[in-house]
CSV table of C-alpha atoms in Angstrom, one decimal:
chain,number,residue,atom,x,y,z
A,27,ALA,CA,117.5,108.5,81.4
A,28,TYR,CA,114.3,106.4,81.8
A,29,VAL,CA,114.5,102.7,81.2
A,30,PRO,CA,112.8,101.4,79.3
A,31,ALA,CA,111.8,104.7,77.6
A,32,ALA,CA,108.4,103.3,76.5
A,33,GLY,CA,107.6,102.7,80.2
A,34,TRP,CA,107.5,106.4,81.0
A,35,ALA,CA,105.3,109.3,80.0
A,36,ASN,CA,105.8,113.1,80.4
A,37,VAL,CA,102.6,114.1,82.2
A,38,TRP,CA,101.3,117.6,83.1
A,39,ILE,CA,100.9,117.7,86.9
A,40,ASP,CA,100.3,120.9,89.0
A,41,GLY,CA,101.7,123.3,86.4
A,42,GLY,CA,104.6,121.3,85.1
A,43,TYR,CA,105.6,118.2,83.2
A,44,VAL,CA,106.7,115.2,85.3
A,45,MET,CA,108.0,111.9,84.0
A,46,THR,CA,105.7,109.2,85.4
A,47,PRO,CA,106.0,105.4,85.2
A,48,GLN,CA,103.4,103.7,82.9
A,49,ILE,CA,103.1,100.3,84.6
A,50,PRO,CA,101.8,97.7,82.2
A,51,GLY,CA,98.3,96.5,83.1
A,52,THR,CA,99.0,93.1,81.7
A,53,GLN,CA,102.3,91.5,82.9
A,54,THR,CA,103.9,88.1,82.1
A,55,PRO,CA,106.3,87.4,85.1
A,56,SER,CA,109.0,84.8,85.1
A,57,ALA,CA,109.6,82.4,87.9
A,58,ASN,CA,111.9,84.8,89.7
A,59,SER,CA,111.2,88.3,88.4
A,60,VAL,CA,108.7,90.8,87.1
A,61,ASP,CA,107.9,91.2,83.4
A,62,PRO,CA,110.9,93.0,81.9
A,63,ALA,CA,108.5,95.7,80.5
A,64,ALA,CA,107.3,96.4,84.0
A,65,HIS,CA,110.9,96.8,85.5
A,66,LEU,CA,111.0,100.6,85.3
A,67,LEU,CA,114.1,102.6,86.3
A,68,LYS,CA,115.1,106.2,86.2
A,69,SER,CA,118.5,107.7,86.5
A,70,VAL,CA,119.6,110.4,88.9
A,71,GLN,CA,122.8,112.3,88.2
A,72,ALA,CA,125.3,112.0,91.0
A,73,TYR,CA,126.5,115.6,91.5
A,74,THR,CA,130.3,115.9,91.4
A,75,GLY,CA,130.7,119.6,92.3
A,76,GLY,CA,131.2,121.3,89.0
A,77,VAL,CA,131.0,120.6,85.3
A,78,ALA,CA,132.2,117.0,84.8
A,79,ALA,CA,133.5,115.6,81.5
A,80,THR,CA,131.2,112.6,82.1
A,81,ALA,CA,127.9,112.2,83.9
A,82,ASN,CA,127.8,109.6,86.6
A,83,LEU,CA,124.3,108.2,86.8
A,84,VAL,CA,122.6,106.2,89.6
A,85,PHE,CA,119.5,104.3,88.8
A,86,GLU,CA,116.4,104.2,91.1
A,87,HIS,CA,113.4,102.0,90.8
A,88,GLY,CA,110.3,103.9,89.5
A,89,VAL,CA,107.8,101.3,90.7
A,90,ALA,CA,107.2,99.0,93.7
A,91,TYR,CA,107.4,95.2,93.3
A,92,ALA,CA,105.3,92.4,94.6
A,93,LYS,CA,105.9,88.7,95.0
A,94,MET,CA,102.5,87.0,95.6
A,95,THR,CA,102.1,83.3,96.4
A,96,LEU,CA,98.7,81.9,96.0
A,97,ASN,CA,97.8,79.1,98.3
A,98,LEU,CA,95.3,77.3,96.1
A,99,GLY,CA,94.2,74.3,98.3
A,100,GLU,CA,91.4,72.5,96.5
A,101,VAL,CA,90.1,75.6,94.7
A,102,VAL,CA,91.8,75.2,91.3
A,103,ALA,CA,94.8,73.3,89.9
A,104,PHE,CA,97.7,75.7,89.1
A,105,ALA,CA,98.1,74.2,85.6
A,106,ASN,CA,94.5,75.2,84.9
A,107,ILE,CA,95.0,78.9,85.6
A,108,ALA,CA,94.6,81.2,82.6
A,109,SER,CA,95.1,84.5,84.4
A,110,VAL,CA,95.2,86.2,87.8
A,111,VAL,CA,93.9,89.7,88.3
A,112,VAL,CA,95.2,91.7,91.3
A,113,GLU,CA,93.3,94.9,92.1
A,114,ILE,CA,95.0,97.1,94.6
A,115,ASP,CA,92.7,99.9,95.5
A,116,ALA,CA,91.9,101.4,92.1
A,117,GLN,CA,94.9,99.9,90.2
A,118,ARG,CA,94.4,96.7,88.2
A,119,TYR,CA,97.1,94.2,87.1
A,120,THR,CA,96.5,91.1,85.0
A,121,LEU,CA,99.2,88.5,85.4
A,122,LEU,CA,99.6,85.7,82.9
A,123,PRO,CA,101.3,82.5,84.2
A,124,THR,CA,102.9,81.6,80.8
A,125,ASP,CA,106.4,80.5,82.1
A,126,LEU,CA,105.6,79.6,85.7
A,127,ALA,CA,105.8,76.2,87.4
A,128,GLU,CA,104.2,77.2,90.7
A,129,PRO,CA,101.7,79.8,91.9
A,130,THR,CA,104.1,82.5,92.7
A,131,PHE,CA,103.6,85.7,90.7
A,132,TRP,CA,106.0,88.7,90.6
A,133,PHE,CA,104.6,92.0,89.4
A,134,ALA,CA,105.3,95.7,89.4
A,135,CYS,CA,102.7,98.1,90.9
A,136,LYS,CA,102.3,101.6,92.0
A,137,ALA,CA,103.8,102.5,95.3
A,138,CYS,CA,101.0,102.8,97.9
A,139,GLU,CA,99.6,101.8,101.3
A,140,PRO,CA,96.5,99.9,100.1
A,141,THR,CA,93.3,99.5,102.0
A,142,ALA,CA,91.8,96.7,99.9
A,143,MET,CA,93.0,94.1,97.5
A,144,THR,CA,91.0,91.7,95.4
A,145,VAL,CA,92.6,88.6,93.7
A,146,THR,CA,90.6,87.0,90.9
A,147,ILE,CA,91.7,83.8,89.3
A,148,THR,CA,90.2,82.8,86.0
A,149,ASP,CA,90.7,79.2,84.9
A,150,LYS,CA,91.0,77.9,81.3
A,151,SER,CA,87.2,77.2,81.4
A,152,ASP,CA,86.4,80.9,82.3
A,153,VAL,CA,85.4,80.0,85.8
A,154,THR,CA,86.5,82.7,88.3
A,155,TYR,CA,87.6,82.4,91.9
A,156,VAL,CA,87.7,85.7,94.0
A,157,LYS,CA,89.4,86.6,97.3
A,158,GLU,CA,88.8,90.0,98.8
A,159,LEU,CA,91.3,91.2,101.4
A,160,ASP,CA,90.5,93.9,103.9
A,161,LEU,CA,93.9,95.4,104.5
A,162,VAL,CA,92.7,98.0,106.9
A,163,ASN,CA,91.9,95.4,109.6
A,164,ALA,CA,94.8,93.0,108.7
A,165,ALA,CA,97.1,91.9,111.5
A,166,LYS,CA,100.1,93.3,109.6
A,167,ALA,CA,100.0,96.2,107.1
A,168,LEU,CA,100.9,95.6,103.5
A,169,THR,CA,102.7,98.5,101.8
A,170,PHE,CA,104.3,98.9,98.4
A,171,GLU,CA,107.4,101.1,98.1
A,172,ASN,CA,109.4,101.9,95.1
A,173,GLY,CA,112.4,99.5,94.8
A,174,VAL,CA,111.0,97.2,97.5
A,175,VAL,CA,109.7,93.7,97.0
A,176,SER,CA,106.6,93.2,99.1
A,177,THR,CA,106.2,89.4,99.6
A,178,PHE,CA,102.8,88.1,100.5
A,179,SER,CA,100.6,85.0,100.3
A,180,VAL,CA,96.9,84.8,99.7
A,181,ASN,CA,94.9,81.8,100.8
A,182,MET,CA,92.4,81.3,98.0
A,183,ASN,CA,91.0,78.3,99.9
A,184,SER,CA,89.8,80.5,102.7
A,185,LYS,CA,86.4,82.2,102.3
A,186,ASP,CA,87.0,84.6,105.2
A,187,ASN,CA,89.8,87.0,105.8
A,188,ASP,CA,91.6,84.7,108.2
A,189,GLU,CA,94.6,86.6,109.6
A,190,ALA,CA,96.7,83.4,109.8
A,191,ALA,CA,95.9,82.5,106.2
A,192,ASP,CA,97.3,85.7,104.5
A,193,THR,CA,100.9,86.9,105.3
A,194,PHE,CA,102.8,90.0,104.4
A,195,THR,CA,106.5,90.9,104.4
A,196,ALA,CA,108.8,93.2,102.5
A,197,GLU,CA,112.5,93.3,101.4
A,198,HIS,CA,114.5,95.9,99.6
A,199,MET,CA,115.8,95.1,96.1
A,200,ALA,CA,119.6,95.3,95.6
């Protein structure tokens, strides 16, 4: 079972079909979770040693999760943000702050060990603010693993890649 079913596609890879997550490019997170359409799970049958009358399924996360806090400083007022685009290597995620009261954005993304990240804020007047992060030379690596919440902050007020300004941690989802 793949939940939600619309979030998965049967893709031909290396001579066979593989169910792969289709992470929404545009996500509307809540204050404490990712967009429900981006919360992708897959079931794995727990083998019981024979033919069972019922199938016991265990669900695994099909995507990695991120909790990004933007330190805005004097750059832009949070209430004036129309969207935030996070580009992680070649993957692009547009986050809409519809139901948020503070600049913390949850989103689902592809599991990876990124080398670069760009955060672009567009305000309601179509003015953009961009922060590029060099993750190769960062003081602490940022990784995205399926089922793990990588928590990080990005200092939009800092024009350079100040190691003290941007922080990265990770915690496993229950």
